[in-house]
Tab-separated table of C-alpha atoms (C1' of nucleotides) in Angstrom:
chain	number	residue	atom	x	y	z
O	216	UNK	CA	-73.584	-15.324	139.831
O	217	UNK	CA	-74.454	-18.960	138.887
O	218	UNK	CA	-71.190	-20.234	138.321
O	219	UNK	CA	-72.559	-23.584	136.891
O	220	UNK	CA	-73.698	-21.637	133.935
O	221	UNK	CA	-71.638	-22.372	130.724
O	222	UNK	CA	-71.558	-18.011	129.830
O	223	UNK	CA	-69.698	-17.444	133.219
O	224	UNK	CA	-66.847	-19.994	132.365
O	225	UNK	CA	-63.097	-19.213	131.254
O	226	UNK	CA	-62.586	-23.012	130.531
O	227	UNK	CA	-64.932	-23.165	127.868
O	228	UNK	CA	-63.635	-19.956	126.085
O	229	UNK	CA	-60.400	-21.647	125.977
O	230	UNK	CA	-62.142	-24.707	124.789
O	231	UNK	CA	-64.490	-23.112	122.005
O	232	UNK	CA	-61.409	-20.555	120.774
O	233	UNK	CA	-59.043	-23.378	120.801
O	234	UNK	CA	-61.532	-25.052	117.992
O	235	UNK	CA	-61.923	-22.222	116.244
O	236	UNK	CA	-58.255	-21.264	116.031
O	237	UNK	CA	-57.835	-25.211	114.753
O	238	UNK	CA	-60.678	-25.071	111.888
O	239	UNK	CA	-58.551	-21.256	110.941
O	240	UNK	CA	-55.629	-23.311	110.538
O	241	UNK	CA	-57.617	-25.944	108.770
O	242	UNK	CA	-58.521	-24.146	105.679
O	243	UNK	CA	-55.222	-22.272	105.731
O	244	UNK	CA	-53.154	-25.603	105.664
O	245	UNK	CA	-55.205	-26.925	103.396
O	246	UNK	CA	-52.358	-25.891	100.137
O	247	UNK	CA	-49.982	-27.433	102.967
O	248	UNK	CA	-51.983	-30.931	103.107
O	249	UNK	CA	-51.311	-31.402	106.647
O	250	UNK	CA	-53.298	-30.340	109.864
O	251	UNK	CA	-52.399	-28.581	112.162
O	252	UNK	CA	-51.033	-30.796	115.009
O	253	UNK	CA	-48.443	-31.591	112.170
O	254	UNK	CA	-47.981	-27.960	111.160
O	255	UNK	CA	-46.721	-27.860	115.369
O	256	UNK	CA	-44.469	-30.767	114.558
O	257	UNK	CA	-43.420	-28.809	111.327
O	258	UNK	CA	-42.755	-25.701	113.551
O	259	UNK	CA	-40.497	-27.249	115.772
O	260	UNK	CA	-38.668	-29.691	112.863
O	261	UNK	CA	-37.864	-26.111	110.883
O	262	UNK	CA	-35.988	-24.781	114.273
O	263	UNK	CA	-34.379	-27.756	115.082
O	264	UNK	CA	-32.925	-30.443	112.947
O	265	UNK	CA	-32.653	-33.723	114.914
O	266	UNK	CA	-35.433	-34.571	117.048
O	267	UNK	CA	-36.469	-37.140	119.023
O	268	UNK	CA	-40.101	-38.204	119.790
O	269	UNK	CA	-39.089	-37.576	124.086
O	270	UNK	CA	-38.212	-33.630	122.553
O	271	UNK	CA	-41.294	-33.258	120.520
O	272	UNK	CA	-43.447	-34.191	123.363
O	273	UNK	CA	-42.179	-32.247	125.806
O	274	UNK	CA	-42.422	-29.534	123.550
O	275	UNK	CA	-45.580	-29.862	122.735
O	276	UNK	CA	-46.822	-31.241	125.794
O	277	UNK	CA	-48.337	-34.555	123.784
O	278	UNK	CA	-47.097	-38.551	124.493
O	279	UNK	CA	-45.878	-40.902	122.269
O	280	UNK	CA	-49.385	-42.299	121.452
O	281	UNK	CA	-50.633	-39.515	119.965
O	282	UNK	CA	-47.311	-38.563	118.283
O	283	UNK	CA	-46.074	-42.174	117.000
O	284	UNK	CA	-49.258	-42.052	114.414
O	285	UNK	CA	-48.893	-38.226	113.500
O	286	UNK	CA	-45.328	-39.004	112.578
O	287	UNK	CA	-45.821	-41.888	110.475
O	288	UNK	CA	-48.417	-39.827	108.584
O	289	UNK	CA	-45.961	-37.099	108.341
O	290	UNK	CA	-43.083	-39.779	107.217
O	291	UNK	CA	-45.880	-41.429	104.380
O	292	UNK	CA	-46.084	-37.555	103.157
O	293	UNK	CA	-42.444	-37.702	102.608
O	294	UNK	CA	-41.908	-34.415	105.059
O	295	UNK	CA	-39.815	-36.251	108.198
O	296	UNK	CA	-38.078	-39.537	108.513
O	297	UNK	CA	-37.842	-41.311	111.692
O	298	UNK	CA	-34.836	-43.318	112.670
O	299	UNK	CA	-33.454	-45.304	115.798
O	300	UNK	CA	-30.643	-43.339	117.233
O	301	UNK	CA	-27.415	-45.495	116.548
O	302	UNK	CA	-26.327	-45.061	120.284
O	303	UNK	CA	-29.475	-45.142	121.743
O	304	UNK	CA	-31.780	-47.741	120.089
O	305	UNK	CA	-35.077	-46.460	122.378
O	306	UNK	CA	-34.984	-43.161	121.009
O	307	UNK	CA	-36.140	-42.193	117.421
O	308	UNK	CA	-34.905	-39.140	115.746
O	309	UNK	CA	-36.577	-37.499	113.505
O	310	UNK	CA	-35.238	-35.443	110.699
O	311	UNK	CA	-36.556	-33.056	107.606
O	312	UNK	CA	-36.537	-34.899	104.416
O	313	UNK	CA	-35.930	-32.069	101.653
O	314	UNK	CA	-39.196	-31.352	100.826
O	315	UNK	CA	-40.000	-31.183	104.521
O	316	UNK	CA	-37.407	-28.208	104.634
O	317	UNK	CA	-38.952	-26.621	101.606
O	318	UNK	CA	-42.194	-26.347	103.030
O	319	UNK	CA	-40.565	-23.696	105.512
O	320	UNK	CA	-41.150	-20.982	102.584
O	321	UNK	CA	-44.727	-21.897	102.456
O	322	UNK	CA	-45.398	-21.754	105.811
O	323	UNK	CA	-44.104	-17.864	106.544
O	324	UNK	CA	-47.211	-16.232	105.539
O	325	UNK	CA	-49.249	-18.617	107.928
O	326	UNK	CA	-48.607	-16.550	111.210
O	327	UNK	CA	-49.528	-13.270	109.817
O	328	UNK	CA	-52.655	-14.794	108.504
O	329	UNK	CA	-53.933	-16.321	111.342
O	330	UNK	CA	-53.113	-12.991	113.412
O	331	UNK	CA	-55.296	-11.166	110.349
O	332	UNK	CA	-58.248	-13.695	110.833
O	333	UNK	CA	-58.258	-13.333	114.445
O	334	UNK	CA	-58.838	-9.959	114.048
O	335	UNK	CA	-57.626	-8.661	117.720
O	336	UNK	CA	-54.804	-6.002	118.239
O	337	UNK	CA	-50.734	-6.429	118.637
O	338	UNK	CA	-51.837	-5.521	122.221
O	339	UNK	CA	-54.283	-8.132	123.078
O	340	UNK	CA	-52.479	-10.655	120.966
O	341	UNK	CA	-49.346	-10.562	123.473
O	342	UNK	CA	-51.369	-10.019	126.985
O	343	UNK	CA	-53.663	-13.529	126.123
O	344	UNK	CA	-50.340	-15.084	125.272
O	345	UNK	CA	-48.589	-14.170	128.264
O	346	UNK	CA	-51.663	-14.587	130.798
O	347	UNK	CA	-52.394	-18.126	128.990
O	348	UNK	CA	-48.581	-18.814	129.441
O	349	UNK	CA	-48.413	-18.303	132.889
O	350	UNK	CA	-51.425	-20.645	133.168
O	351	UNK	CA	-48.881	-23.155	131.360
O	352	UNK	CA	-46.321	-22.394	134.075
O	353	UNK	CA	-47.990	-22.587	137.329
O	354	UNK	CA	-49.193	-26.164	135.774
C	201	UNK	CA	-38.838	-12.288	116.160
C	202	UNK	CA	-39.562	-15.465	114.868
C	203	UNK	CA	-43.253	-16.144	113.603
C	204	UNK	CA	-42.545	-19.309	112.882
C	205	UNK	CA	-41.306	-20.057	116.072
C	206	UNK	CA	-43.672	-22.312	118.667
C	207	UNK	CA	-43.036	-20.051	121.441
C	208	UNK	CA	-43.611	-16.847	120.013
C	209	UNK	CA	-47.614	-17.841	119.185
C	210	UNK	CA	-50.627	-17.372	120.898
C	211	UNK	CA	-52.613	-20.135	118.717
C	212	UNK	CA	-50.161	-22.755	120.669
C	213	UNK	CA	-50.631	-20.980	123.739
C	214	UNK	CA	-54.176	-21.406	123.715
C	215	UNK	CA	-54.046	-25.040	122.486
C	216	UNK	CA	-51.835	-25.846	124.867
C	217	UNK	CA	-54.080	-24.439	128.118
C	218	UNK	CA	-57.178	-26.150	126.763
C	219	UNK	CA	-55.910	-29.705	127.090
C	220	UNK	CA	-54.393	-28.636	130.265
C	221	UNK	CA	-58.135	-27.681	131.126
C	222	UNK	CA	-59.509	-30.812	130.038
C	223	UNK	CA	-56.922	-32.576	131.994
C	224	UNK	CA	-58.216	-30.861	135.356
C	225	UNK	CA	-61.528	-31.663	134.701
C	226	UNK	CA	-60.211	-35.496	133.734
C	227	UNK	CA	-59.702	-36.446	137.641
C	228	UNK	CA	-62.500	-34.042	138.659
C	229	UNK	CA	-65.061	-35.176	136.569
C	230	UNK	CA	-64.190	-38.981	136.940
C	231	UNK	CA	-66.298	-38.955	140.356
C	232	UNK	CA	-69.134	-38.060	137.950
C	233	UNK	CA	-68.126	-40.658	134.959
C	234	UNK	CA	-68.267	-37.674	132.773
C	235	UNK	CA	-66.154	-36.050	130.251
C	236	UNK	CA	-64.970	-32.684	129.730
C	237	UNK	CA	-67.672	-32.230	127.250
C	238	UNK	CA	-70.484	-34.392	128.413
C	239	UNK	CA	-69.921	-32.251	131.361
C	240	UNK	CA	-70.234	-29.095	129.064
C	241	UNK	CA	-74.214	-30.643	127.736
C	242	UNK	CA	-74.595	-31.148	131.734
C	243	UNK	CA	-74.262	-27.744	131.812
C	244	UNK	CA	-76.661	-26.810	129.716
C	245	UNK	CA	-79.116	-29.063	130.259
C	246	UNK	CA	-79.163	-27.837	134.274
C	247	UNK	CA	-80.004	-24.394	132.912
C	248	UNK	CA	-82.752	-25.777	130.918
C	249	UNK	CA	-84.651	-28.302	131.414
C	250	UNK	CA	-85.208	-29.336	127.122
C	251	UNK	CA	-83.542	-28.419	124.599
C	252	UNK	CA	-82.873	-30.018	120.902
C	253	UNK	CA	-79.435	-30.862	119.151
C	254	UNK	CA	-79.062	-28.575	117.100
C	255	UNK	CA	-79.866	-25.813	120.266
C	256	UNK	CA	-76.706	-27.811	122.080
C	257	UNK	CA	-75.195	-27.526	118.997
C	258	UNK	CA	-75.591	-23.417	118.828
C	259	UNK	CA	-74.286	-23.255	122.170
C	260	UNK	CA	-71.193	-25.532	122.010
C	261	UNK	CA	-70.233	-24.916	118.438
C	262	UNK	CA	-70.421	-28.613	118.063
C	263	UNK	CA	-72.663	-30.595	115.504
C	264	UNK	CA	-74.354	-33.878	115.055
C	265	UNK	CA	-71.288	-35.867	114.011
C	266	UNK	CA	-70.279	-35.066	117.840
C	267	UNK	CA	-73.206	-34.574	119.745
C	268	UNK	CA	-75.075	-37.758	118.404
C	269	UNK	CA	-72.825	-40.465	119.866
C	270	UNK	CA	-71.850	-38.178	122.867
C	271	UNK	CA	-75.187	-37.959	123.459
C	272	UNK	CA	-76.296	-41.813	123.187
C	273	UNK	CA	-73.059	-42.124	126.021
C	274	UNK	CA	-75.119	-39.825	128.171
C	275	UNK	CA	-78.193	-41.663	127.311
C	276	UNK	CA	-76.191	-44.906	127.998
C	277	UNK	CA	-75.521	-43.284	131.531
C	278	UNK	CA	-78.961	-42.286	132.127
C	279	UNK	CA	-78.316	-39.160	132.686
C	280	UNK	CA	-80.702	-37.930	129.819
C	281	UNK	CA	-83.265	-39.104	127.214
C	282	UNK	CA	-83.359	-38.629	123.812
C	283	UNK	CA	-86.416	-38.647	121.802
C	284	UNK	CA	-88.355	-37.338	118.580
C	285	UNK	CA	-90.583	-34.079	118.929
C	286	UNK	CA	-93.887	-34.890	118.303
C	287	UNK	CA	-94.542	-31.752	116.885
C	288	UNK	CA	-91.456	-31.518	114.442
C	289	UNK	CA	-89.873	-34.813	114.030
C	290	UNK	CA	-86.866	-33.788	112.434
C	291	UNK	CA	-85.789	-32.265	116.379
C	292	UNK	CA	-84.645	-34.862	118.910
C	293	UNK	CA	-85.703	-33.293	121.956
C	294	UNK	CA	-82.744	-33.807	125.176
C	295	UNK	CA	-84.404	-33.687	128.815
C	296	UNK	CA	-82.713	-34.662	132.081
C	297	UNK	CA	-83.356	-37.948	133.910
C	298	UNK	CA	-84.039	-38.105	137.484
C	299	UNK	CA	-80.472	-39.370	138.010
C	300	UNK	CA	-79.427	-36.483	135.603
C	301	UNK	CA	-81.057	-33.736	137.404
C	302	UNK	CA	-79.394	-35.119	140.939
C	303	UNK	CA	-76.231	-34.701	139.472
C	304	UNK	CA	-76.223	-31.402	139.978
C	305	UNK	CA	-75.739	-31.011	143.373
C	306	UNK	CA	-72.399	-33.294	142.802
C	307	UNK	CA	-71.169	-31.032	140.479
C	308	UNK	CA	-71.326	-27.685	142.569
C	309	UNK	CA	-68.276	-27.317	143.938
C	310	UNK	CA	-66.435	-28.189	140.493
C	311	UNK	CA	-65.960	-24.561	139.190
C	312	UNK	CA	-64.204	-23.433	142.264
C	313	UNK	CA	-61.775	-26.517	142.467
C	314	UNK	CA	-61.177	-25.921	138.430
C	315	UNK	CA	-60.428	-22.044	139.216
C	316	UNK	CA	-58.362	-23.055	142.171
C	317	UNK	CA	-56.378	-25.723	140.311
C	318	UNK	CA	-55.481	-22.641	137.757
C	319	UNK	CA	-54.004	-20.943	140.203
C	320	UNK	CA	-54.472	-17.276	138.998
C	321	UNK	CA	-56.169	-14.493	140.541
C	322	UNK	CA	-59.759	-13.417	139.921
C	323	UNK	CA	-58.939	-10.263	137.896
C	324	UNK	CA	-56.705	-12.480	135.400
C	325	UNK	CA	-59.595	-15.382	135.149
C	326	UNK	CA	-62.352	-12.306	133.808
C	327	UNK	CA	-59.521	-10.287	131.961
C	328	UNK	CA	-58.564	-14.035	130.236
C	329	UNK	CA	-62.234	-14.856	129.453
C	330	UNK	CA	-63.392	-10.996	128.215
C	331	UNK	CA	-60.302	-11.577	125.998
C	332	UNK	CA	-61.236	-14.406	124.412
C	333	UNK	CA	-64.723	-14.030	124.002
C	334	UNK	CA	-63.810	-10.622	121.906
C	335	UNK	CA	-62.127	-13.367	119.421
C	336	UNK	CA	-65.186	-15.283	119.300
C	337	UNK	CA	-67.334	-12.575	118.663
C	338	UNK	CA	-65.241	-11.431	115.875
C	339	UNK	CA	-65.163	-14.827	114.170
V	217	DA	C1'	-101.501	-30.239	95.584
V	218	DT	C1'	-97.017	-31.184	93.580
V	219	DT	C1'	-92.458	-30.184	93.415
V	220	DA	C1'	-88.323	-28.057	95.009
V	221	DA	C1'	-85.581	-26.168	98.692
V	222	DT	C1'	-84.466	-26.172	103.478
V	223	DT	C1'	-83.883	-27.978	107.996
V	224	DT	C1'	-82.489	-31.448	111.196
V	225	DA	C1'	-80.150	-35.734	112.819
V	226	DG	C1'	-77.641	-39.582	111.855
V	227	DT	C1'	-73.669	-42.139	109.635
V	228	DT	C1'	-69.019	-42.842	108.010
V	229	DG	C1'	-64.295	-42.032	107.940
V	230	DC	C1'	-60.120	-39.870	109.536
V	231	DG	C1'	-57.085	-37.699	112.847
V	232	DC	C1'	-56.106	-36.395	117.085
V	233	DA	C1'	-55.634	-36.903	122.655
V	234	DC	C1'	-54.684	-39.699	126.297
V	235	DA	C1'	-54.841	-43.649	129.694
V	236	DA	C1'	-53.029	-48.108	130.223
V	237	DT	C1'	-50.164	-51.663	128.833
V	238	DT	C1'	-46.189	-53.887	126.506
V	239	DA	C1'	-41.537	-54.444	124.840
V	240	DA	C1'	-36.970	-53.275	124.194
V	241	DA	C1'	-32.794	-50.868	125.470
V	242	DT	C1'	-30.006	-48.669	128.788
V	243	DA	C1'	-28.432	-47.171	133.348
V	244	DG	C1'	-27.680	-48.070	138.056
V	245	DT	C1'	-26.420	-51.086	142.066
V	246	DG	C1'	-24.517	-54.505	144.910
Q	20	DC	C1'	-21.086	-59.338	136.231
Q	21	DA	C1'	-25.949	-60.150	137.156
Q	22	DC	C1'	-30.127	-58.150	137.894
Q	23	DT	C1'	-33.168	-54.522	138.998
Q	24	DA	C1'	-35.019	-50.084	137.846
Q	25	DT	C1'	-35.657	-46.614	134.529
Q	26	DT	C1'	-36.250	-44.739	130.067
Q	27	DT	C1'	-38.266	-44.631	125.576
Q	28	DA	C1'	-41.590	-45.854	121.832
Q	29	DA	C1'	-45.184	-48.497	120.252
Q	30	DT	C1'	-49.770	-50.538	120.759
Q	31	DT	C1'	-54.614	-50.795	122.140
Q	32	DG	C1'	-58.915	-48.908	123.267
Q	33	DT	C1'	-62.132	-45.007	124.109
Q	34	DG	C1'	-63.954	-40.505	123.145
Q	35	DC	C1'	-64.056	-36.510	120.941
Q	36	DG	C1'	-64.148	-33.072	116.570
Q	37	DC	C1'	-65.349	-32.325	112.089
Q	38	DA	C1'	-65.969	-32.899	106.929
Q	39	DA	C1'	-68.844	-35.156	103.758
Q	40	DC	C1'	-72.750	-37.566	102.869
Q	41	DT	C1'	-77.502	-39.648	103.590
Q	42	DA	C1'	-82.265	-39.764	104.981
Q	43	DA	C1'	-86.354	-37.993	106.675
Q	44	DA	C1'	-89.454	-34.253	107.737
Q	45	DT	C1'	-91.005	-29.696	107.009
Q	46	DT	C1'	-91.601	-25.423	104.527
Q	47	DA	C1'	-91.971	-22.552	100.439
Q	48	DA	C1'	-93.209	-21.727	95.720
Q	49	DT	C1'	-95.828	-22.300	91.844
DNA sequence: ATTAATTTAGTTGCGCACAATTAAATAGTG
DNA sequence: CACTATTTAATTGTGCGCAACTAAATTAAT
């Protein structure tokens, strides 16, 4: 097997189904007005109240350059604010304005219609997750 | 269970794994001078030896708005040319350079580092990649 | 043959990703 | 206490990714 050849590689199905699973989120957040590297932000803001950039990125595995920007465009939508911690001026916390928390309603529906649009089983749903994850762990 | 919850969904999952990807091939592919997806045209263009954009295009999922400048980086390189078909000049027409083609032989033994660096097992790599490539035929 | 529709790349603009650097605040050490 | 090291965000620069639009060439229809 000619392992050179794009059609024998797992790294560009993750690749191509990671852009595809982006542009089903794009149309879907489209009534949301954010994208969906926010909508992850969102996620974790509607668990957790208090944030701080450090927590969001190890979360979601991105640095402060790519999250500083996100959040300000998230903060200019009026769905976050970001503050200096009192005791610890290097930190920012972030925090869900009102209609940040109200969006949580909005968003419930999202999951199940992503799962629809994928159009796999329950079963294969859960073993890609898992066998990604423990790609993610033995990182 | 949580749907809205980050760790309970797949789409993260596989977001997550493909910028861990990329960020394998980041220190492999800097011996090259190559990206992650410039690598990914490399690819193709090894298999065969001309192809037009929109052919790359059909292949990658990707269109102009990426491939054009990409693809004047490569040319920048000289790694490829671009140029008109003479027979349909609405086609730019991609072949390898000399320098291109050598390239090749450098790249070999990236595949096996990549699946070593992932650090699963054979069966999971195929059982990963049939998986996904269902979703992508369903989409 | 003329006009209309389609195909193909290129351009522009925006939002990630991420490396590298900077700046400020805090923690640790003698 | 001074001063060094570490932590935390922000900034800068480069390269995707993709929507929307433009321009040019080709094809189809009358």
């Amino acid at each position: 097997m000619n392992k050179l050849a794009l059609s024998n590689q797992l790294c560009f199905s993750v690749y191509a189904v990671s852009r595809h699973i982006t542009s089903l989120y794009r149309s879907i957040l489209e009534e949301l007005d954010i994208t969906y590297p926010q909508y992850l932000v969102m996620l974790i803001m509607w668990e957790q109240s208090e944030v701080t950039v450090k927590q969001l990125g190890e979360q979601l595995y991105l640095d402060s350059g790519t999250l500083t920007p996100l959040l300000k465009r998230l903060e200019q939508k009026e769905l976050i604010i970001r503050e200096r911690s009192k005791t610890d001026e290097r930190s920012v916390i972030v925090t869900l304005t009102e209609l940040g928390r109200s969006k949580r309603e909005h968003a419930k529906c999202i999951p199940e219609n992503i799962f629809k649009a994928l159009n796999i089983s329950p079963e294969e749903y859960y073993s890609i997750k898992n066998q990604l994850d423990s790609i993610l762990k033995n990182k």
